[in-house]
Coordinates of C-alpha atoms and ligand atoms in Angstrom, one line a residue:
Chain A
M188 CA -120.8 9.9 40.7
T189 CA -119.9 12.4 43.4
K190 CA -119.9 15.3 41.0
N191 CA -119.0 18.8 42.1
A192 CA -118.0 17.4 45.5
T193 CA -115.1 19.2 47.0
F194 CA -112.3 16.9 47.9
E195 CA -110.4 18.9 50.4
R196 CA -111.1 19.2 54.1
P197 CA -110.1 22.6 55.6
Q198 CA -106.6 21.9 56.9
T199 CA -105.0 23.2 60.0
G200 CA -101.5 22.2 58.8
Q201 CA -100.9 21.0 62.3
S202 CA -99.3 17.6 62.5
A203 CA -100.9 14.9 64.6
S204 CA -99.6 13.5 67.8
L205 CA -97.1 10.7 67.7
E206 CA -99.8 8.3 68.9
L207 CA -102.3 9.3 66.2
T208 CA -99.6 9.2 63.6
H209 CA -98.7 5.7 64.6
A210 CA -102.3 4.6 64.6
L211 CA -103.0 5.9 61.1
T212 CA -99.7 4.6 59.7
Q213 CA -100.7 1.2 61.0
T214 CA -104.1 1.7 59.4
V215 CA -102.8 2.3 55.9
Y216 CA -100.3 -0.6 56.3
R217 CA -103.2 -2.8 57.3
E218 CA -105.3 -1.7 54.4
A219 CA -102.3 -2.4 52.0
R220 CA -102.1 -5.9 53.5
M221 CA -105.8 -6.5 52.9
L222 CA -105.4 -5.5 49.2
D223 CA -102.4 -7.7 48.8
D224 CA -104.4 -10.6 50.3
E225 CA -107.5 -9.8 48.1
N226 CA -109.3 -9.6 51.4
Y227 CA -112.0 -7.3 50.0
V228 CA -114.5 -8.2 52.7
G229 CA -112.1 -6.7 55.3
W230 CA -111.1 -3.8 53.0
V231 CA -114.7 -2.7 52.4
K232 CA -115.2 -2.5 56.2
M233 CA -112.4 0.1 56.2
L234 CA -114.4 2.3 53.8
A235 CA -116.8 5.0 55.0
D236 CA -120.4 5.1 53.6
D237 CA -119.7 8.5 52.1
L238 CA -116.5 7.4 50.4
L239 CA -115.0 9.3 47.4
Y240 CA -112.3 7.3 45.7
H241 CA -110.8 9.4 43.0
M242 CA -107.9 8.9 40.5
P243 CA -107.9 11.7 37.9
G244 CA -106.5 11.1 34.4
I245 CA -103.6 13.5 33.8
E246 CA -102.4 14.6 30.4
T247 CA -99.0 15.9 29.5
R248 CA -99.3 19.7 29.2
Y249 CA -96.9 22.6 29.1
R250 CA -96.4 24.4 32.4
R251 CA -98.1 27.5 31.0
D252 CA -101.3 25.5 30.7
K253 CA -103.1 26.1 34.0
T254 CA -105.9 23.6 33.5
D255 CA -106.5 22.0 36.8
Q256 CA -106.5 18.3 36.0
V257 CA -106.3 17.2 39.6
N258 CA -108.9 19.0 41.7
D259 CA -111.6 19.4 39.2
L260 CA -113.9 16.4 39.9
T261 CA -115.9 17.0 36.7
R262 CA -112.9 16.0 34.5
M263 CA -112.0 12.5 33.2
A264 CA -111.0 10.1 35.9
Y265 CA -109.9 6.5 36.0
Y266 CA -111.6 6.1 39.3
N267 CA -114.4 8.4 40.6
D268 CA -116.2 5.9 42.8
N269 CA -118.5 6.0 45.7
L270 CA -118.9 3.0 47.9
E271 CA -121.7 1.5 45.8
E272 CA -119.4 1.6 42.7
I273 CA -116.5 0.1 44.5
K274 CA -118.9 -2.7 45.5
K275 CA -120.0 -3.2 41.9
R276 CA -116.4 -3.7 40.9
L277 CA -115.9 -6.2 43.6
S278 CA -119.1 -8.0 42.6
R279 CA -117.5 -8.8 39.2
L280 CA -114.9 -10.7 41.1
E281 CA -117.4 -12.5 43.2
T282 CA -119.3 -13.9 40.2
G283 CA -116.5 -16.4 39.6
T284 CA -116.8 -15.5 35.9
A285 CA -114.2 -12.8 35.7
W286 CA -111.9 -15.1 33.8
S287 CA -109.2 -12.5 33.4
E288 CA -108.7 -12.6 37.2
D289 CA -108.1 -16.3 37.3
P290 CA -105.3 -17.3 37.9
A291 CA -105.0 -14.5 40.4
T292 CA -102.8 -11.4 40.0
R293 CA -100.1 -11.3 42.7
Y294 CA -100.0 -7.9 44.3
T295 CA -97.7 -6.1 46.6
H296 CA -98.6 -2.6 47.9
I297 CA -95.7 -0.7 49.4
I298 CA -96.8 2.4 51.3
T299 CA -94.3 5.0 52.4
N300 CA -93.8 8.7 53.3
V301 CA -96.8 8.7 55.6
E302 CA -97.6 12.1 57.2
V303 CA -100.7 12.8 59.3
E304 CA -102.2 16.2 59.8
M305 CA -105.2 17.4 61.7
T306 CA -108.2 18.8 59.8
E307 CA -110.7 21.3 61.1
K308 CA -113.2 18.6 61.5
E309 CA -113.1 16.7 64.8
G310 CA -112.1 13.1 64.4
E311 CA -111.0 13.5 60.7
Y312 CA -107.4 13.4 59.7
Q313 CA -105.5 14.0 56.5
V314 CA -103.0 11.3 55.6
F315 CA -100.4 11.8 52.9
S316 CA -98.6 8.7 51.5
N317 CA -96.7 7.4 48.5
F318 CA -97.4 4.0 47.0
Y319 CA -95.5 1.5 45.0
A320 CA -97.9 -1.2 43.8
Y321 CA -96.3 -4.2 42.0
R322 CA -98.4 -6.7 40.0
N323 CA -97.3 -10.0 38.6
R324 CA -99.5 -12.4 36.6
N325 CA -99.1 -15.7 34.9
E326 CA -95.5 -16.4 33.9
R327 CA -93.8 -13.0 33.4
E328 CA -96.3 -10.3 33.2
E329 CA -95.4 -7.5 35.6
D330 CA -95.9 -3.9 36.1
S331 CA -95.3 -1.1 38.6
L332 CA -97.7 1.6 39.5
I333 CA -96.2 4.4 41.5
G334 CA -97.7 7.6 42.9
N335 CA -99.0 9.8 45.7
R336 CA -102.1 9.6 47.8
V337 CA -104.0 12.2 49.9
D338 CA -106.6 10.6 52.2
I339 CA -109.1 11.7 54.7
W340 CA -109.6 9.1 57.5
R341 CA -112.3 9.3 60.1
E342 CA -112.4 7.9 63.6
A343 CA -114.9 5.1 63.7
G344 CA -115.0 3.5 67.2
A345 CA -111.6 2.1 67.9
A346 CA -110.5 2.1 64.2
F347 CA -110.5 4.5 61.2
Q348 CA -112.5 4.6 58.0
L349 CA -111.4 6.0 54.7
V350 CA -113.6 8.9 53.6
K351 CA -111.7 10.3 50.7
R352 CA -108.8 9.2 48.7
R353 CA -107.1 11.0 45.8
I354 CA -104.6 9.0 43.9
I355 CA -102.1 10.6 41.6
L356 CA -100.6 8.0 39.2
K357 CA -97.5 9.1 37.4
H358 CA -98.3 7.5 34.0
N359 CA -99.4 9.3 30.9
V360 CA -99.8 6.1 28.8
L361 CA -100.7 3.4 31.2
L362 CA -97.9 0.9 30.5
S363 CA -100.0 -2.1 31.4
K364 CA -103.2 -3.6 30.0
N365 CA -105.6 -2.6 32.8
L366 CA -106.1 -1.1 36.2
N367 CA -107.6 -4.1 38.0
I368 CA -106.1 -2.8 41.2
F369 CA -107.0 -0.6 44.1
L370 CA -104.3 1.8 45.1
Chain B
M295 CA -95.3 -9.6 0.7
D296 CA -98.1 -11.5 -1.0
V297 CA -101.0 -12.0 1.4
S298 CA -103.4 -13.8 -0.9
D299 CA -103.0 -17.0 1.1
L300 CA -103.0 -15.4 4.6
V301 CA -106.7 -14.5 4.6
D302 CA -109.5 -16.5 3.0
T303 CA -112.8 -14.6 3.4
T304 CA -114.8 -17.3 1.6
T305 CA -114.1 -19.8 4.3
G306 CA -113.4 -17.3 7.2
R307 CA -109.8 -18.2 7.8
Q308 CA -106.7 -16.2 8.7
K309 CA -103.1 -17.3 9.2
R310 CA -101.8 -16.2 12.6
T311 CA -98.6 -14.8 11.2
I312 CA -100.6 -11.7 10.3
Y313 CA -100.6 -10.8 14.0
S314 CA -96.8 -11.2 14.5
N315 CA -94.9 -10.8 11.3
E316 CA -92.5 -7.8 11.2
E317 CA -92.4 -7.5 7.5
L318 CA -96.2 -7.6 7.2
Y319 CA -96.4 -4.9 9.9
K320 CA -94.1 -2.6 7.8
Q321 CA -96.3 -3.3 4.8
E322 CA -99.4 -2.3 6.9
L323 CA -97.7 1.0 7.9
E324 CA -97.2 1.7 4.2
R325 CA -100.4 0.3 2.6
I326 CA -103.0 0.8 5.3
F327 CA -101.9 3.6 7.7
G328 CA -100.0 5.4 4.9
R329 CA -103.0 5.1 2.5
C330 CA -106.3 5.3 4.4
W331 CA -108.0 8.2 6.0
L332 CA -107.2 8.1 9.7
F333 CA -109.1 9.8 12.5
L334 CA -107.2 12.8 13.9
V335 CA -109.4 14.8 16.2
H336 CA -112.9 15.9 16.9
T337 CA -113.5 19.6 16.2
S338 CA -114.7 20.0 19.9
Q339 CA -111.2 19.1 21.0
I340 CA -109.6 22.1 19.3
P341 CA -112.3 24.8 19.3
K342 CA -110.2 28.0 19.2
A343 CA -107.5 29.3 16.9
G344 CA -104.1 28.0 18.0
D345 CA -105.6 25.0 19.8
Y346 CA -103.6 21.9 19.0
F347 CA -103.9 18.2 19.6
R348 CA -101.2 15.6 19.2
T349 CA -101.9 12.2 17.7
F350 CA -100.5 9.5 15.5
M351 CA -101.0 8.4 12.0
G352 CA -99.6 4.9 12.1
E353 CA -96.4 5.4 13.9
D354 CA -96.0 9.0 12.7
D355 CA -96.3 11.7 15.4
V356 CA -98.7 14.3 14.1
I357 CA -99.9 17.6 15.5
V358 CA -103.3 19.0 14.5
I359 CA -103.8 22.7 14.7
R360 CA -106.9 25.0 14.5
Q361 CA -106.0 27.9 12.2
K362 CA -106.9 31.6 12.5
D363 CA -109.5 31.2 9.8
G364 CA -111.1 28.3 11.6
S365 CA -109.8 25.6 9.3
I366 CA -107.7 22.7 10.5
K367 CA -104.3 21.7 9.4
A368 CA -102.1 18.7 10.4
F369 CA -98.3 18.5 10.4
L370 CA -95.7 15.9 11.2
N371 CA -94.5 16.8 14.7
S372 CA -90.9 16.9 13.6
C373 CA -88.5 19.8 13.2
T374 CA -87.3 20.3 9.6
H375 CA -83.8 21.1 10.8
R376 CA -82.6 18.0 12.6
G377 CA -85.8 16.2 13.1
N378 CA -86.5 16.9 16.8
R379 CA -90.0 16.6 18.2
I380 CA -91.5 20.1 18.1
C381 CA -94.4 19.6 20.5
R382 CA -94.3 17.5 23.6
A383 CA -97.7 18.2 25.2
D384 CA -100.8 16.1 24.5
R385 CA -102.8 19.2 23.7
G386 CA -102.9 23.0 24.4
N387 CA -103.0 26.3 22.7
A388 CA -99.9 27.9 21.1
K389 CA -99.0 31.0 19.1
A390 CA -95.9 29.3 17.9
F391 CA -94.0 26.0 18.2
T392 CA -90.4 26.5 19.1
C393 CA -88.0 23.7 18.8
N394 CA -86.1 22.9 22.0
Y395 CA -82.9 21.9 20.1
H396 CA -81.7 25.0 18.3
G397 CA -84.7 27.3 18.6
W398 CA -86.3 27.2 15.1
S399 CA -89.8 28.5 15.5
F400 CA -92.9 27.5 13.5
A401 CA -96.2 29.3 13.2
P402 CA -99.5 27.5 13.7
D403 CA -99.8 27.4 9.9
G404 CA -96.6 25.4 9.7
S405 CA -94.4 28.1 8.2
L406 CA -90.9 28.5 9.6
A407 CA -91.2 31.9 11.3
G408 CA -87.9 32.3 13.0
V409 CA -84.4 30.9 12.9
P410 CA -81.8 32.0 15.5
L411 CA -78.7 33.5 13.9
E412 CA -80.3 33.4 10.5
N413 CA -78.1 36.2 9.2
E414 CA -75.0 35.7 11.3
A415 CA -74.6 32.0 10.9
Y416 CA -76.6 31.1 7.8
F417 CA -75.6 34.4 6.1
G418 CA -79.2 35.0 5.2
E419 CA -79.1 32.2 2.7
L420 CA -81.6 29.9 4.3
D421 CA -84.8 29.5 2.2
R422 CA -87.3 29.4 5.0
S423 CA -90.2 29.0 2.6
K424 CA -89.0 25.4 1.9
L425 CA -88.5 24.5 5.5
G426 CA -92.0 24.7 6.9
L427 CA -93.4 21.7 8.9
V428 CA -94.4 18.9 6.6
Q429 CA -98.1 19.0 6.1
V430 CA -100.4 15.9 6.2
T431 CA -101.5 15.6 2.5
H432 CA -105.2 15.7 3.1
V433 CA -107.2 16.8 6.1
A434 CA -111.0 16.8 5.9
E435 CA -113.9 16.9 8.2
Y436 CA -117.1 15.0 8.3
K437 CA -119.6 16.5 10.8
G438 CA -117.1 17.2 13.5
L439 CA -114.8 14.2 12.9
V440 CA -111.5 15.3 11.4
F441 CA -109.5 12.8 9.4
G442 CA -106.1 13.0 7.7
C443 CA -104.6 11.0 4.9
F444 CA -101.0 10.8 3.6
D445 CA -101.9 9.4 0.1
P446 CA -102.3 12.1 -2.6
D447 CA -104.3 9.6 -4.7
A448 CA -106.9 8.7 -2.0
P449 CA -110.6 9.2 -2.7
S450 CA -112.3 12.0 -1.0
L451 CA -113.2 11.5 2.7
E452 CA -116.9 11.3 1.8
D453 CA -116.3 8.6 -0.8
Y454 CA -114.0 6.8 1.6
L455 CA -116.7 6.7 4.3
G456 CA -119.3 5.6 1.8
D457 CA -122.4 4.1 3.2
A458 CA -120.9 4.0 6.7
K459 CA -122.2 7.6 6.9
F460 CA -125.7 6.0 7.3
F461 CA -124.5 4.8 10.7
L462 CA -122.1 7.7 11.5
D463 CA -125.0 10.0 11.3
V464 CA -126.9 8.2 14.1
W465 CA -124.4 9.9 16.4
L466 CA -123.3 12.9 14.4
D467 CA -126.6 14.1 13.1
A468 CA -129.5 12.8 15.3
M469 CA -129.7 16.1 17.2
P470 CA -129.2 19.6 16.0
G471 CA -126.6 20.7 18.5
G472 CA -123.8 18.5 17.2
T473 CA -121.4 16.3 19.2
S474 CA -118.3 16.4 21.4
L475 CA -115.6 14.2 22.8
L476 CA -115.1 14.7 26.5
G477 CA -112.3 14.1 28.8
E478 CA -108.5 13.8 28.9
T479 CA -107.3 11.1 26.6
Q480 CA -107.2 7.7 28.3
K481 CA -104.1 6.0 26.9
M482 CA -103.2 2.5 27.5
E483 CA -100.5 0.3 26.0
L484 CA -101.5 -3.2 25.2
G485 CA -99.4 -6.2 24.0
S486 CA -101.8 -6.9 21.2
N487 CA -101.6 -6.7 17.4
W488 CA -103.8 -3.7 16.4
K489 CA -106.1 -5.8 14.3
L490 CA -107.4 -7.8 17.2
P491 CA -109.3 -5.1 19.1
V492 CA -110.6 -3.7 15.9
E493 CA -111.9 -7.1 14.9
N494 CA -113.3 -7.7 18.4
V495 CA -115.3 -4.5 18.5
C496 CA -116.4 -4.5 14.8
G497 CA -118.2 -7.7 15.0
D498 CA -117.5 -10.0 17.9
G499 CA -120.8 -10.0 19.8
Y500 CA -120.0 -13.6 20.5
H501 CA -117.4 -12.8 23.2
L502 CA -119.7 -10.4 25.2
G503 CA -121.8 -12.9 27.1
W504 CA -118.7 -15.1 27.8
A505 CA -115.6 -12.9 28.2
H506 CA -117.5 -10.2 30.0
A507 CA -119.9 -12.4 32.0
G508 CA -118.5 -11.0 35.3
A509 CA -118.7 -7.4 34.2
M510 CA -122.2 -7.9 32.7
S511 CA -123.5 -9.3 36.0
A512 CA -122.0 -6.4 37.8
V513 CA -123.5 -3.6 35.7
Q514 CA -126.0 -4.8 33.1
S515 CA -129.4 -3.1 33.7
M516 CA -131.4 -4.1 30.6
D517 CA -131.7 -6.5 27.7
L518 CA -129.2 -6.3 24.9
A519 CA -130.4 -8.3 21.9
G520 CA -131.0 -11.2 24.2
L521 CA -127.3 -11.5 25.0
S522 CA -126.9 -13.1 28.4
V523 CA -124.3 -13.9 30.9
G524 CA -122.5 -17.1 30.1
N525 CA -123.7 -16.9 26.4
S526 CA -126.8 -19.0 27.3
S527 CA -129.0 -17.1 24.8
T528 CA -129.0 -14.6 21.9
N529 CA -131.8 -13.1 19.9
L530 CA -130.9 -13.0 16.2
E531 CA -133.9 -10.7 15.6
G532 CA -132.5 -8.2 18.0
G533 CA -129.6 -7.0 16.1
L534 CA -127.7 -6.7 12.8
S535 CA -124.1 -7.3 11.7
V536 CA -123.6 -4.9 8.8
A537 CA -120.5 -4.9 6.5
G538 CA -119.6 -4.5 2.9
M539 CA -119.2 -0.7 3.1
N540 CA -115.7 0.0 1.9
G541 CA -114.3 -2.0 4.9
H542 CA -116.4 -0.1 7.5
M543 CA -118.8 -2.0 9.7
A544 CA -121.6 -1.6 12.1
L545 CA -122.9 -4.0 14.7
T546 CA -126.2 -2.8 16.0
S547 CA -129.1 -3.7 18.2
L548 CA -132.5 -2.5 17.0
D549 CA -134.5 -1.5 20.2
G550 CA -133.5 2.2 20.3
I551 CA -132.5 2.0 24.0
S552 CA -130.0 -0.7 24.8
G553 CA -127.0 1.5 24.2
Y554 CA -127.5 2.2 27.9
A555 CA -127.7 -1.4 28.9
F556 CA -124.4 -1.1 30.8
Y557 CA -125.4 1.9 32.8
P558 CA -126.3 0.9 36.3
E559 CA -128.8 3.9 36.4
P560 CA -130.1 4.4 32.9
K561 CA -133.3 6.4 33.8
P562 CA -132.0 9.9 32.9
M563 CA -130.8 8.5 29.5
M564 CA -134.2 6.9 28.9
D565 CA -135.9 10.2 29.6
Y566 CA -133.6 12.0 27.2
L567 CA -134.2 9.5 24.4
E568 CA -138.0 9.6 24.9
A569 CA -138.1 13.4 24.9
N570 CA -136.0 13.7 21.8
R571 CA -137.1 10.7 19.8
P572 CA -139.4 12.8 17.5
T573 CA -136.4 15.0 16.6
A574 CA -134.2 12.1 15.8
I575 CA -136.9 10.5 13.6
E576 CA -137.4 13.8 11.8
R577 CA -133.7 14.2 11.2
L578 CA -132.7 10.6 10.5
G579 CA -136.0 9.0 9.2
K580 CA -138.0 6.3 10.9
V581 CA -135.6 3.4 10.6
R582 CA -132.6 5.1 12.2
G583 CA -134.6 7.4 14.5
E584 CA -136.6 4.6 16.0
Q585 CA -134.4 1.6 15.8
L586 CA -130.8 2.8 15.8
W587 CA -130.7 6.0 17.8
G588 CA -130.2 5.0 21.5
S589 CA -129.3 1.4 20.5
Q590 CA -126.1 -0.3 21.2
I591 CA -124.1 0.3 18.0
N592 CA -120.5 -0.5 17.4
I593 CA -119.2 1.6 14.5
T594 CA -115.9 0.8 12.9
I595 CA -114.2 3.1 10.3
F596 CA -111.4 1.1 8.7
P597 CA -108.7 0.8 9.8
N598 CA -108.5 1.9 13.5
L599 CA -111.4 4.1 14.6
Q600 CA -114.3 2.7 16.6
F601 CA -117.1 4.2 18.6
L602 CA -120.2 3.1 20.4
P603 CA -123.1 5.5 20.5
G604 CA -125.1 4.5 23.6
L605 CA -122.2 3.2 25.6
N606 CA -120.6 6.4 24.4
W607 CA -116.9 5.6 24.1
F608 CA -114.8 6.6 21.2
R609 CA -111.5 5.0 20.5
V610 CA -108.5 4.8 18.2
Y611 CA -105.8 2.2 18.2
H612 CA -102.3 3.3 17.3
P613 CA -100.0 0.5 16.1
K614 CA -96.6 0.3 17.9
G615 CA -95.1 -2.7 16.2
P616 CA -96.7 -6.1 15.3
G617 CA -97.3 -7.0 18.9
K618 CA -98.1 -3.7 20.5
L619 CA -100.7 -0.9 20.4
E620 CA -101.7 2.2 22.2
Q621 CA -105.4 2.5 22.8
W622 CA -106.8 6.0 23.2
T623 CA -110.3 6.5 24.5
W624 CA -112.7 9.5 25.1
A625 CA -116.3 9.8 26.1
M626 CA -118.7 10.9 23.4
V627 CA -121.8 13.0 23.8
E628 CA -124.5 14.8 22.0
N629 CA -124.3 18.5 22.9
D630 CA -128.1 18.6 23.4
M631 CA -127.7 16.1 26.3
P632 CA -128.3 17.8 29.6
D633 CA -125.1 18.5 31.6
E634 CA -125.8 15.9 34.2
M635 CA -126.2 13.3 31.5
Q636 CA -122.9 14.2 29.9
A637 CA -121.3 14.0 33.3
A638 CA -122.8 10.6 34.0
I639 CA -121.6 9.4 30.6
L640 CA -118.0 10.5 31.3
D641 CA -118.3 9.0 34.7
N642 CA -119.6 5.7 33.5
Q643 CA -116.3 5.1 31.7
C644 CA -114.6 4.6 35.0
L645 CA -116.7 1.6 35.6
T646 CA -117.0 0.1 32.1
F647 CA -114.6 1.0 29.3
G648 CA -112.0 3.3 31.0
L649 CA -108.6 2.0 32.0
A650 CA -110.0 0.7 35.2
G651 CA -113.2 -0.3 33.5
L652 CA -114.6 -3.8 34.1
F653 CA -115.0 -4.7 30.4
D654 CA -111.5 -3.5 29.4
N655 CA -110.0 -5.6 32.1
D656 CA -111.4 -8.7 30.3
D657 CA -110.6 -7.7 26.7
G658 CA -106.9 -6.6 27.2
D659 CA -106.1 -10.0 28.7
N660 CA -107.6 -12.0 25.8
L661 CA -106.2 -9.9 23.0
A662 CA -102.7 -9.9 24.4
A663 CA -102.8 -13.7 24.8
C664 CA -104.1 -14.2 21.2
T665 CA -101.2 -12.1 20.0
E666 CA -98.7 -14.1 21.9
Q667 CA -100.1 -17.3 20.6
S668 CA -99.3 -16.2 17.1
R669 CA -95.6 -15.7 17.6
G670 CA -94.2 -19.3 17.9
W671 CA -92.7 -21.0 14.9
R672 CA -95.5 -23.5 14.8
T673 CA -98.4 -21.2 16.0
A674 CA -97.5 -18.5 13.4
Q675 CA -98.4 -21.1 10.7
M676 CA -101.6 -22.1 12.2
D677 CA -105.1 -20.8 11.2
V678 CA -107.7 -18.9 13.2
F679 CA -111.3 -18.8 12.2
T680 CA -114.1 -16.3 11.7
N681 CA -116.5 -18.6 10.0
M682 CA -119.6 -18.3 12.1
A683 CA -122.8 -17.7 10.0
L684 CA -120.8 -18.1 6.8
G685 CA -123.0 -17.4 3.7
R686 CA -126.0 -16.3 5.8
S687 CA -126.0 -12.6 4.8
G688 CA -128.0 -10.5 2.4
P689 CA -129.8 -7.2 2.0
R690 CA -132.3 -5.9 4.5
D691 CA -135.0 -3.4 3.9
G692 CA -134.1 0.1 5.0
F693 CA -130.4 -0.6 5.6
P694 CA -127.3 -0.4 3.4
G695 CA -124.7 -3.1 3.4
D696 CA -124.4 -6.9 3.4
I697 CA -126.1 -7.9 6.6
A698 CA -126.2 -11.0 8.8
A699 CA -128.8 -11.3 11.6
G700 CA -127.9 -10.8 15.2
L701 CA -125.0 -9.5 17.2
V702 CA -123.5 -12.9 17.4
S703 CA -121.9 -13.6 14.0
E704 CA -118.5 -13.4 12.5
H705 CA -119.7 -11.8 9.4
N706 CA -118.2 -8.3 10.1
Q707 CA -114.8 -9.8 10.9
R708 CA -114.7 -11.5 7.5
Y709 CA -115.2 -8.2 5.8
F710 CA -112.6 -6.5 8.0
Y711 CA -110.0 -9.1 6.9
R712 CA -111.2 -8.8 3.3
R713 CA -110.5 -5.1 3.4
W714 CA -107.1 -5.7 5.1
Q715 CA -106.2 -8.1 2.3
E716 CA -107.4 -5.8 -0.5
H717 CA -105.2 -3.0 0.8
M718 CA -102.2 -5.2 1.5
Q719 CA -102.4 -6.6 -2.1
A720 CA -102.8 -3.3 -3.8
E721 CA -99.9 -1.3 -5.0
S722 CA -101.8 1.9 -5.0
W723 CA -105.3 3.3 -4.4
A724 CA -106.2 2.7 -8.0
E725 CA -106.1 -1.1 -7.2
V726 CA -108.2 -0.9 -4.1
P727 CA -111.8 -1.8 -4.9
T728 CA -114.7 0.5 -3.8
Y729 CA -117.9 -1.2 -2.8
N730 CA -121.0 -0.2 -1.0
I731 CA -123.1 -3.3 -1.2
N732 CA -126.9 -2.9 -1.3
S733 CA -126.4 0.9 -1.3
L734 CA -129.5 2.9 -0.5
S735 CA -129.8 6.4 -1.9
V736 CA -130.2 7.8 1.5
E737 CA -132.3 10.9 1.4
E738 CA -130.4 13.4 3.4
P739 CA -132.9 15.0 5.8
E740 CA -132.8 18.7 6.0
N741 CA -130.6 19.9 8.7
A742 CA -131.7 22.7 10.9
Ligands
LIG55 S1 -83.6 20.3 15.4 FE1 -85.1 21.8 15.6 S2 -84.0 23.6 15.6 FE2 -82.5 22.1 15.3
LIG56 FE1 -115.0 -6.8 24.8

């Protein structure tokens, strides 16, 4: 619902200190572990109230086509959620009647290529990462979702909260029957 | 293959082999996808000359191109030299389509415009006029929806759609500004036979309260024909299952608002409906303007097009073998809707019927499993049933079609399989029956 919001924070391009880089790397690893464990109560605590969680849908176009399919938040997206909407998704699971989630999907999120940069805003950091999310269900259903993420994380007491996330999935045709997963 | 015993519409029975048999699938490509009018594109998706959109007709890769004179042509996306794919993008604008293999170049009207070394290597003897892109036999438009058909003997698009136009117009013609499809194409591969999602959306109101119980409790904001979480209730007066229109179907509620039942914040939509209700009534008449416009309506155009005014998703299923399909989805809007409402409609797909949508999560899982359970040696011989409310249909004042009460009925599915059987048995269009049961002579309201 966050239409016309701008995703980017003004960047300084300056990389963060070793200590900060370590702290944020640990943060995205911890987040991945919570998603693997379906610990959504813990995960939601890592999300800021003004969250924008965005995964644009990207068509195959020729290079000469300059349509901005990534930054334009008014275009089609697979996820374009604020915190309320994320909670709605989770509430479906909590009903106990989301039959297609039982038996549970087995998830592994592998997070790599973490880079942390300062932004112009005090206490907010840009974090680049790549993900490999593997899902397995029932006997032999499996699929892999691979892509890049650009996040903004904000200091919140001793920890950090996710303010913005852009997910670039590399699929054109989604080669699996749903996206019942947070990346 | 003789399919007379594979479907029995008088008892509502199908043999499961129709979801898994290779030979039947090939027959479907020939007799259904090779014969029927298939949705290609909405005119809003290729507004300017040179705009093109790639799609499929059955398993045939097709490119649809807006011409200089504004007309629309469609071609097989395959080079007439060695068969290479001409266009690799999903959509765009082009002055020419040049083949990557040896450089033959085709104009947007399909003609072969250039051949490298034409004089030096072909000695000027190539008859370019015979080597244009192969054109889809018929292309026609109905109020913004562009369809193509491979069969030279097919009826006109208008006749093919028949009385389904009564329902199509609830979206296409309620408002003077016309309609659009929004958004990049959401494509998803699903391990399901193509008939199962079509059957599901054309008539299966039964699954909503059960399969989608979790999703409904998460987002439902108003009543939908009494359907409730856990299938604990339904209101047979609240909706209609309409079939018997040349294989096309509609499943509709009658309250004029519940299309927006799965929008967490439907207030702006309610305001729009209220403000424009008089216009819709003027254009569509009282029955459709009051009872259908704004309602939850599932419209199915045989074989593989479905759209839901209200929930506002528009979808085609492309078959990819007996056990696989590709599902393509867009958001659909009326151009008179305010920008914020159009944005909210596009956005709602994220939560409901997009790839990450809560409802789609449920459906994909069930349809894939139904397909798998038709592949075994024993299961393939077993029956499945669509026999709910058998024999309980008839005419209804103000509506075309053979109609059963309520959204929960398997009436429409029986007609879907009847149409499937009619096409599969017929050698040619001449043998395919035409029927618009309880046809109304719909007075076409004057369009502004
Ligand atoms: S295959 Fe296209 S130019 Fe040869
Ligand atoms: Fe469904």
